[in-house]
Amino acid sequence: FISGAIEEFFEGLPEMLMHMGEGYSTRENNDPRRSHEKLLRRFIANDIRLFGKNCRYRIHNLLMLARFYRNHQLFIQAAGQYDRAFDIVRLLEKGERRCDELLEIGDFYFFYAQYERSRECYQLAIELLDDTLIPGNRSAERLDVKERLARVFAANEACADAVDIYLDIIDSIMKEKGPSCSEIEKPLRQLLSLLRRVNREQELEYYEKLLQLSLNVQILESCSEDSIYLCSDLAALAAHLRKGAKYDLAQTLEARAEFIRLYHEVRSDVLPKMHEVEKVCDWLKARSKGGDGTVAF
C-alpha cells in the first residue's frame, strides 16, 4: 500500500518541476509564467495525491495546463496534457464525462490532424447529448457536434460518411425549423461541396435545387411572412420535397400556401364565404404570432 501511494505521488510530480528549464531555459527564475505553470502543476499533483491518477477532477486541471501551453505556443507540451486528459476520459463512466471537455479535446486533435482521436471525442459527446437523462433540449448542441464530426470525416477523406451526417443534420433542421429556415443554408452548402467531391450527381442536382427554392422563400419571407407571392414558391418547394419523399414537410408547406391564399382572399373587396373566414381565423389562432389574435377577432 505504501509503495503504491509513493508511486502515485511521484507520478503526480510534474515533469516540468523535474526539468525546470524545459521551454524556458533562458528565462529568469522569477518569470511569472513559470510560476503560473508550477501552480497549475501543483493542482494536478494534489488531484493525484487526494483522488488517484484517473479521477475526473484531474481533467479540469490538465485542460487548464494545456490551455496555458497553447497560449504560449508550446504545442508539444499542450498535446501531452490533452493526451493525459483524454486517457482519463476514456476510463470514466458515461455519467462522469462532460461534453465541453470532450469538444475541447476533440477540437485540439482535429486542428493537429489526429482525426481518429478527434472522431472518438465527438462521438462520445454525441452519446452524452443523446442521453435522455440530460435535461433540456440539446438539439442545437447535438447538431453542432455532428457538424464537427462531419468535418473530421471530410478531412480524413471519408466523404461518404460526412455526406450521411450532413443529410441527417439537414433532415433534423427541416423537421424542427422548417425547410426554408436560415439555419439550413450552411449545412446545405457543405453537403453540396461534398457531393461534388464524390460525384453523386443526382443528389447534387436535388440539393442544389432545394437550396435555391429555400433561399427564394427566405427572401420573400424577409419582406412579409404572409406575402401572396409566397404561395407559388411554397408550392414549388413542397413539390420538390415530395420528389425527395419528404411528404410531411411538403404537406406543411402546402397547408401554409393555402392559408396565405385564403388569407388574402378573405381580406379582399370580394365578400368571402363564411367557412373560409372561419378557416383563416382558426389558422391565425393556431399560429398565435404577433397580432394574429387581433386579426382573427
mmCIF file of C-alpha atoms in Angstrom:
data_model
loop_
_atom_site.group_PDB
_atom_site.id
_atom_site.type_symbol
_atom_site.label_atom_id
_atom_site.label_comp_id
_atom_site.label_asym_id
_atom_site.label_seq_id
_atom_site.Cartn_x
_atom_site.Cartn_y
_atom_site.Cartn_z
ATOM 1 C CA PHE A 1 0.000 0.000 0.000
ATOM 2 C CA ILE A 2 2.780 2.444 0.997
ATOM 3 C CA SER A 3 4.833 1.732 -2.108
ATOM 4 C CA GLY A 4 1.737 2.234 -4.277
ATOM 5 C CA ALA A 5 0.986 5.568 -2.629
ATOM 6 C CA ILE A 6 4.585 6.685 -3.128
ATOM 7 C CA GLU A 7 4.424 5.650 -6.772
ATOM 8 C CA GLU A 8 1.239 7.629 -7.327
ATOM 9 C CA PHE A 9 2.740 10.644 -5.565
ATOM 10 C CA PHE A 10 5.798 10.668 -7.797
ATOM 11 C CA GLU A 11 3.678 10.175 -10.921
ATOM 12 C CA GLY A 12 1.858 13.293 -9.853
ATOM 13 C CA LEU A 13 5.042 15.310 -9.639
ATOM 14 C CA PRO A 14 5.069 17.434 -12.787
ATOM 15 C CA GLU A 15 7.685 16.738 -15.366
ATOM 16 C CA MET A 16 8.327 20.439 -15.584
ATOM 17 C CA LEU A 17 9.321 20.558 -11.920
ATOM 18 C CA MET A 18 11.906 17.873 -12.626
ATOM 19 C CA HIS A 19 13.128 19.748 -15.733
ATOM 20 C CA MET A 20 12.743 23.322 -14.660
ATOM 21 C CA GLY A 21 14.245 24.774 -17.766
ATOM 22 C CA GLU A 22 12.141 22.976 -20.384
ATOM 23 C CA GLY A 23 10.678 25.583 -22.727
ATOM 24 C CA TYR A 24 12.090 28.417 -20.625
ATOM 25 C CA SER A 25 15.780 27.618 -20.357
ATOM 26 C CA THR A 26 16.797 31.228 -20.947
ATOM 27 C CA ARG A 27 14.177 32.728 -18.629
ATOM 28 C CA GLU A 28 14.895 34.049 -15.193
ATOM 29 C CA ASN A 29 13.675 32.093 -12.189
ATOM 30 C CA ASN A 30 11.120 34.772 -11.332
ATOM 31 C CA ASP A 31 9.333 34.543 -14.676
ATOM 32 C CA PRO A 32 5.598 34.852 -13.807
ATOM 33 C CA ARG A 33 4.741 32.329 -16.497
ATOM 34 C CA ARG A 34 6.898 29.700 -14.799
ATOM 35 C CA SER A 35 5.178 30.495 -11.517
ATOM 36 C CA HIS A 36 1.788 30.071 -13.167
ATOM 37 C CA GLU A 37 2.866 26.783 -14.677
ATOM 38 C CA LYS A 38 4.162 25.496 -11.351
ATOM 39 C CA LEU A 39 0.878 26.419 -9.687
ATOM 40 C CA LEU A 40 -1.164 24.558 -12.304
ATOM 41 C CA ARG A 41 1.043 21.516 -11.988
ATOM 42 C CA ARG A 42 0.696 21.611 -8.222
ATOM 43 C CA PHE A 43 -3.075 21.360 -8.656
ATOM 44 C CA ILE A 44 -2.611 18.248 -10.784
ATOM 45 C CA ALA A 45 -0.237 16.678 -8.241
ATOM 46 C CA ASN A 46 -2.764 17.339 -5.473
ATOM 47 C CA ASP A 47 -5.538 15.728 -7.517
ATOM 48 C CA ILE A 48 -3.476 12.557 -7.880
ATOM 49 C CA ARG A 49 -2.480 12.560 -4.208
ATOM 50 C CA LEU A 50 -6.058 13.016 -2.991
ATOM 51 C CA PHE A 51 -8.153 11.181 -5.587
ATOM 52 C CA GLY A 52 -5.818 8.987 -7.669
ATOM 53 C CA LYS A 53 -4.387 9.114 -11.170
ATOM 54 C CA ASN A 54 -7.670 8.645 -13.022
ATOM 55 C CA CYS A 55 -10.028 10.911 -11.094
ATOM 56 C CA ARG A 56 -12.372 13.107 -13.115
ATOM 57 C CA TYR A 57 -11.248 16.197 -11.152
ATOM 58 C CA ARG A 58 -7.844 15.873 -12.763
ATOM 59 C CA ILE A 59 -9.270 16.533 -16.255
ATOM 60 C CA HIS A 60 -10.161 20.131 -15.473
ATOM 61 C CA ASN A 61 -6.648 20.967 -14.269
ATOM 62 C CA LEU A 62 -4.995 19.108 -17.137
ATOM 63 C CA LEU A 63 -7.017 21.187 -19.601
ATOM 64 C CA MET A 64 -6.115 24.383 -17.778
ATOM 65 C CA LEU A 65 -2.437 23.491 -18.119
ATOM 66 C CA ALA A 66 -2.941 22.552 -21.789
ATOM 67 C CA ARG A 67 -4.537 25.964 -22.472
ATOM 68 C CA PHE A 68 -1.624 27.636 -20.702
ATOM 69 C CA TYR A 69 0.836 25.883 -23.011
ATOM 70 C CA ARG A 70 -1.228 26.683 -26.115
ATOM 71 C CA ASN A 71 -1.369 30.356 -25.148
ATOM 72 C CA HIS A 72 2.430 30.353 -25.028
ATOM 73 C CA GLN A 73 2.817 28.409 -28.294
ATOM 74 C CA LEU A 74 4.171 25.340 -26.507
ATOM 75 C CA PHE A 75 2.104 22.916 -28.532
ATOM 76 C CA ILE A 76 4.088 19.753 -27.830
ATOM 77 C CA GLN A 77 3.628 20.272 -24.090
ATOM 78 C CA ALA A 78 -0.053 21.104 -24.649
ATOM 79 C CA ALA A 79 -0.516 17.878 -26.629
ATOM 80 C CA GLY A 80 0.861 15.886 -23.692
ATOM 81 C CA GLN A 81 -1.766 17.325 -21.345
ATOM 82 C CA TYR A 82 -4.601 16.733 -23.822
ATOM 83 C CA ASP A 83 -3.437 13.135 -24.215
ATOM 84 C CA ARG A 84 -3.482 12.613 -20.435
ATOM 85 C CA ALA A 85 -6.929 14.183 -20.166
ATOM 86 C CA PHE A 86 -8.269 12.023 -22.987
ATOM 87 C CA ASP A 87 -6.852 8.857 -21.421
ATOM 88 C CA ILE A 88 -8.798 9.635 -18.238
ATOM 89 C CA VAL A 89 -11.995 10.472 -20.150
ATOM 90 C CA ARG A 90 -11.892 7.051 -21.792
ATOM 91 C CA LEU A 91 -11.797 5.373 -18.373
ATOM 92 C CA LEU A 92 -14.728 7.335 -16.919
ATOM 93 C CA GLU A 93 -18.294 6.141 -16.761
ATOM 94 C CA LYS A 94 -20.656 7.855 -19.184
ATOM 95 C CA GLY A 95 -22.287 9.930 -16.463
ATOM 96 C CA GLU A 96 -18.916 11.353 -15.371
ATOM 97 C CA ARG A 97 -17.967 12.724 -18.776
ATOM 98 C CA ARG A 98 -18.513 16.366 -19.771
ATOM 99 C CA CYS A 99 -19.470 17.463 -23.255
ATOM 100 C CA ASP A 100 -17.496 20.729 -23.191
ATOM 101 C CA GLU A 101 -14.317 18.884 -22.210
ATOM 102 C CA LEU A 102 -14.764 16.333 -24.992
ATOM 103 C CA LEU A 103 -15.253 19.128 -27.537
ATOM 104 C CA GLU A 104 -12.144 20.991 -26.405
ATOM 105 C CA ILE A 105 -10.018 17.866 -26.653
ATOM 106 C CA GLY A 106 -11.605 16.889 -29.973
ATOM 107 C CA ASP A 107 -11.040 20.347 -31.452
ATOM 108 C CA PHE A 108 -7.355 20.217 -30.479
ATOM 109 C CA TYR A 109 -6.900 16.818 -32.120
ATOM 110 C CA PHE A 110 -8.744 17.982 -35.239
ATOM 111 C CA PHE A 111 -6.518 21.049 -35.529
ATOM 112 C CA TYR A 112 -3.462 18.801 -35.445
ATOM 113 C CA ALA A 113 -4.939 16.258 -37.866
ATOM 114 C CA GLN A 114 -5.280 13.475 -35.308
ATOM 115 C CA TYR A 115 -8.598 12.581 -36.867
ATOM 116 C CA GLU A 116 -9.211 9.231 -35.200
ATOM 117 C CA ARG A 117 -8.907 10.706 -31.711
ATOM 118 C CA SER A 118 -10.954 13.740 -32.713
ATOM 119 C CA ARG A 119 -13.685 11.462 -34.096
ATOM 120 C CA GLU A 120 -13.783 9.473 -30.868
ATOM 121 C CA CYS A 121 -14.169 12.640 -28.783
ATOM 122 C CA TYR A 122 -17.058 13.930 -30.891
ATOM 123 C CA GLN A 123 -18.830 10.575 -30.909
ATOM 124 C CA LEU A 124 -18.594 10.379 -27.116
ATOM 125 C CA ALA A 125 -20.057 13.896 -26.951
ATOM 126 C CA ILE A 126 -22.961 12.881 -29.198
ATOM 127 C CA GLU A 127 -23.638 9.895 -26.950
ATOM 128 C CA LEU A 128 -23.868 12.252 -23.984
ATOM 129 C CA LEU A 129 -26.241 14.619 -25.777
ATOM 130 C CA ASP A 130 -28.392 11.672 -26.854
ATOM 131 C CA ASP A 131 -28.724 10.548 -23.245
ATOM 132 C CA THR A 132 -32.327 11.077 -22.130
ATOM 133 C CA LEU A 133 -31.105 11.731 -18.586
ATOM 134 C CA ILE A 134 -29.614 15.067 -19.620
ATOM 135 C CA PRO A 135 -32.273 17.761 -19.021
ATOM 136 C CA GLY A 136 -33.395 20.295 -21.614
ATOM 137 C CA ASN A 137 -33.495 20.441 -25.374
ATOM 138 C CA ARG A 138 -29.954 19.767 -26.612
ATOM 139 C CA SER A 139 -30.764 19.548 -30.323
ATOM 140 C CA ALA A 140 -28.726 22.649 -31.271
ATOM 141 C CA GLU A 141 -25.667 21.331 -29.408
ATOM 142 C CA ARG A 142 -26.124 17.901 -30.946
ATOM 143 C CA LEU A 143 -26.237 19.344 -34.473
ATOM 144 C CA ASP A 144 -23.116 21.404 -33.749
ATOM 145 C CA VAL A 145 -21.194 18.305 -32.623
ATOM 146 C CA LYS A 146 -22.436 16.294 -35.597
ATOM 147 C CA GLU A 147 -21.176 19.018 -37.914
ATOM 148 C CA ARG A 148 -17.755 18.831 -36.264
ATOM 149 C CA LEU A 149 -17.801 15.073 -36.743
ATOM 150 C CA ALA A 150 -18.683 15.508 -40.413
ATOM 151 C CA ARG A 151 -15.701 17.840 -40.845
ATOM 152 C CA VAL A 152 -13.447 15.165 -39.350
ATOM 153 C CA PHE A 153 -14.667 12.576 -41.851
ATOM 154 C CA ALA A 154 -14.330 15.023 -44.751
ATOM 155 C CA ALA A 155 -10.779 15.997 -43.726
ATOM 156 C CA ASN A 156 -9.865 12.319 -43.445
ATOM 157 C CA GLU A 157 -11.181 11.625 -46.963
ATOM 158 C CA ALA A 158 -14.173 9.684 -45.643
ATOM 159 C CA CYS A 159 -16.519 11.854 -47.682
ATOM 160 C CA ALA A 160 -19.337 9.303 -47.891
ATOM 161 C CA ASP A 161 -19.587 9.233 -44.094
ATOM 162 C CA ALA A 162 -19.531 13.035 -43.998
ATOM 163 C CA VAL A 163 -22.346 13.162 -46.577
ATOM 164 C CA ASP A 164 -24.501 10.854 -44.445
ATOM 165 C CA ILE A 165 -24.008 13.074 -41.411
ATOM 166 C CA TYR A 166 -24.900 16.259 -43.308
ATOM 167 C CA LEU A 167 -28.020 14.578 -44.691
ATOM 168 C CA ASP A 168 -29.038 13.749 -41.137
ATOM 169 C CA ILE A 169 -28.304 17.318 -39.995
ATOM 170 C CA ILE A 170 -30.403 18.786 -42.805
ATOM 171 C CA ASP A 171 -33.316 16.440 -42.090
ATOM 172 C CA SER A 172 -33.217 17.369 -38.387
ATOM 173 C CA ILE A 173 -33.191 21.101 -39.129
ATOM 174 C CA MET A 174 -36.060 20.827 -41.613
ATOM 175 C CA LYS A 175 -38.188 18.829 -39.173
ATOM 176 C CA GLU A 176 -37.541 21.202 -36.293
ATOM 177 C CA LYS A 177 -37.481 24.606 -38.007
ATOM 178 C CA GLY A 178 -38.824 24.040 -41.495
ATOM 179 C CA PRO A 179 -37.173 23.662 -44.912
ATOM 180 C CA SER A 180 -36.947 27.419 -45.503
ATOM 181 C CA CYS A 181 -35.223 28.424 -42.253
ATOM 182 C CA SER A 182 -31.950 30.347 -42.456
ATOM 183 C CA GLU A 183 -30.091 27.676 -40.442
ATOM 184 C CA ILE A 184 -30.340 25.226 -43.309
ATOM 185 C CA GLU A 185 -28.188 27.180 -45.766
ATOM 186 C CA LYS A 186 -24.750 26.444 -44.253
ATOM 187 C CA PRO A 187 -25.104 22.624 -43.956
ATOM 188 C CA LEU A 188 -26.676 22.513 -47.428
ATOM 189 C CA ARG A 189 -23.678 24.283 -48.932
ATOM 190 C CA GLN A 190 -21.312 21.937 -47.085
ATOM 191 C CA LEU A 191 -23.285 18.969 -48.403
ATOM 192 C CA LEU A 192 -23.127 20.270 -51.977
ATOM 193 C CA SER A 193 -19.356 20.611 -51.738
ATOM 194 C CA LEU A 194 -19.033 17.006 -50.569
ATOM 195 C CA LEU A 195 -21.411 15.660 -53.216
ATOM 196 C CA ARG A 196 -19.256 17.276 -55.889
ATOM 197 C CA ARG A 197 -16.164 15.590 -54.438
ATOM 198 C CA VAL A 198 -17.755 12.136 -54.561
ATOM 199 C CA ASN A 199 -19.506 12.700 -57.937
ATOM 200 C CA ARG A 200 -23.017 11.934 -56.700
ATOM 201 C CA GLU A 201 -24.623 13.940 -59.477
ATOM 202 C CA GLN A 202 -28.259 13.005 -58.918
ATOM 203 C CA GLU A 203 -28.214 14.005 -55.252
ATOM 204 C CA LEU A 204 -26.186 17.100 -56.107
ATOM 205 C CA GLU A 205 -28.880 18.265 -58.512
ATOM 206 C CA TYR A 206 -31.649 17.619 -55.981
ATOM 207 C CA TYR A 207 -29.992 19.521 -53.116
ATOM 208 C CA GLU A 208 -28.846 22.388 -55.338
ATOM 209 C CA LYS A 209 -32.475 22.971 -56.276
ATOM 210 C CA LEU A 210 -33.567 22.555 -52.651
ATOM 211 C CA LEU A 211 -31.119 25.278 -51.624
ATOM 212 C CA GLN A 212 -32.320 27.632 -54.348
ATOM 213 C CA LEU A 213 -36.011 27.095 -53.542
ATOM 214 C CA SER A 214 -35.331 27.547 -49.827
ATOM 215 C CA LEU A 215 -33.491 30.827 -50.461
ATOM 216 C CA ASN A 216 -36.343 32.068 -52.666
ATOM 217 C CA VAL A 217 -38.809 31.530 -49.810
ATOM 218 C CA GLN A 218 -36.437 33.165 -47.311
ATOM 219 C CA ILE A 219 -36.165 36.300 -49.472
ATOM 220 C CA LEU A 220 -39.934 36.702 -49.720
ATOM 221 C CA GLU A 221 -40.405 35.927 -46.021
ATOM 222 C CA SER A 222 -37.982 38.717 -45.143
ATOM 223 C CA CYS A 223 -40.483 41.125 -46.687
ATOM 224 C CA SER A 224 -43.653 39.543 -45.289
ATOM 225 C CA GLU A 225 -44.356 36.041 -43.996
ATOM 226 C CA ASP A 226 -47.870 36.301 -45.466
ATOM 227 C CA SER A 227 -46.954 37.717 -48.855
ATOM 228 C CA ILE A 228 -49.271 36.492 -51.616
ATOM 229 C CA TYR A 229 -46.186 35.897 -53.762
ATOM 230 C CA LEU A 230 -45.088 33.194 -51.316
ATOM 231 C CA CYS A 231 -47.830 30.846 -52.477
ATOM 232 C CA SER A 232 -46.111 29.799 -55.686
ATOM 233 C CA ASP A 233 -42.663 29.491 -54.061
ATOM 234 C CA LEU A 234 -44.027 27.441 -51.174
ATOM 235 C CA ALA A 235 -45.832 25.186 -53.652
ATOM 236 C CA ALA A 236 -42.626 24.735 -55.686
ATOM 237 C CA LEU A 237 -40.617 23.892 -52.556
ATOM 238 C CA ALA A 238 -43.323 21.437 -51.441
ATOM 239 C CA ALA A 239 -43.339 19.719 -54.835
ATOM 240 C CA HIS A 240 -39.563 19.358 -54.697
ATOM 241 C CA LEU A 241 -39.712 17.883 -51.191
ATOM 242 C CA ARG A 242 -42.248 15.335 -52.416
ATOM 243 C CA LYS A 243 -39.700 14.203 -55.000
ATOM 244 C CA GLY A 244 -37.379 13.501 -52.088
ATOM 245 C CA ALA A 245 -40.120 11.604 -50.198
ATOM 246 C CA LYS A 246 -40.397 14.347 -47.556
ATOM 247 C CA TYR A 247 -44.173 14.116 -47.537
ATOM 248 C CA ASP A 248 -44.897 15.545 -44.072
ATOM 249 C CA LEU A 249 -42.789 18.613 -44.761
ATOM 250 C CA ALA A 250 -44.444 19.040 -48.154
ATOM 251 C CA GLN A 251 -47.918 18.879 -46.622
ATOM 252 C CA THR A 252 -46.987 21.542 -44.077
ATOM 253 C CA LEU A 253 -45.830 23.910 -46.828
ATOM 254 C CA GLU A 254 -48.898 23.206 -48.950
ATOM 255 C CA ALA A 255 -51.175 23.964 -45.992
ATOM 256 C CA ARG A 256 -49.334 27.226 -45.393
ATOM 257 C CA ALA A 257 -49.637 28.212 -49.063
ATOM 258 C CA GLU A 258 -53.383 27.504 -48.884
ATOM 259 C CA PHE A 259 -53.659 29.605 -45.732
ATOM 260 C CA ILE A 260 -51.925 32.563 -47.376
ATOM 261 C CA ARG A 261 -54.180 32.303 -50.414
ATOM 262 C CA LEU A 262 -57.340 32.239 -48.275
ATOM 263 C CA TYR A 263 -55.996 34.986 -46.023
ATOM 264 C CA HIS A 264 -55.691 37.388 -48.941
ATOM 265 C CA GLU A 265 -58.978 36.246 -50.427
ATOM 266 C CA VAL A 266 -60.851 36.923 -47.173
ATOM 267 C CA ARG A 267 -59.237 40.373 -46.856
ATOM 268 C CA SER A 268 -60.087 41.353 -50.428
ATOM 269 C CA ASP A 269 -63.003 43.537 -51.518
ATOM 270 C CA VAL A 270 -64.968 40.464 -52.572
ATOM 271 C CA LEU A 271 -67.360 39.214 -49.895
ATOM 272 C CA PRO A 272 -65.821 35.958 -48.631
ATOM 273 C CA LYS A 273 -67.586 32.741 -47.781
ATOM 274 C CA MET A 274 -68.165 32.213 -44.079
ATOM 275 C CA HIS A 275 -66.390 28.855 -43.886
ATOM 276 C CA GLU A 276 -63.301 30.453 -45.456
ATOM 277 C CA VAL A 277 -63.357 33.213 -42.838
ATOM 278 C CA GLU A 278 -63.607 30.623 -40.067
ATOM 279 C CA LYS A 279 -60.740 28.635 -41.577
ATOM 280 C CA VAL A 280 -58.477 31.691 -41.708
ATOM 281 C CA CYS A 281 -59.413 32.595 -38.114
ATOM 282 C CA ASP A 282 -58.553 29.101 -36.927
ATOM 283 C CA TRP A 283 -55.180 29.264 -38.671
ATOM 284 C CA LEU A 284 -54.368 32.629 -37.128
ATOM 285 C CA LYS A 285 -55.335 31.463 -33.650
ATOM 286 C CA ALA A 286 -53.248 28.309 -34.030
ATOM 287 C CA ARG A 287 -50.253 30.273 -35.278
ATOM 288 C CA SER A 288 -50.569 32.847 -32.485
ATOM 289 C CA LYS A 289 -47.765 35.178 -33.607
ATOM 290 C CA GLY A 290 -47.692 38.937 -33.212
ATOM 291 C CA GLY A 291 -51.148 40.383 -33.802
ATOM 292 C CA ASP A 292 -52.697 37.179 -35.097
ATOM 293 C CA GLY A 293 -55.238 37.025 -32.278
ATOM 294 C CA THR A 294 -56.477 40.533 -33.004
ATOM 295 C CA VAL A 295 -56.654 39.897 -36.718
ATOM 296 C CA ALA A 296 -58.585 36.676 -36.137
ATOM 297 C CA PHE A 297 -61.093 38.521 -33.912
#
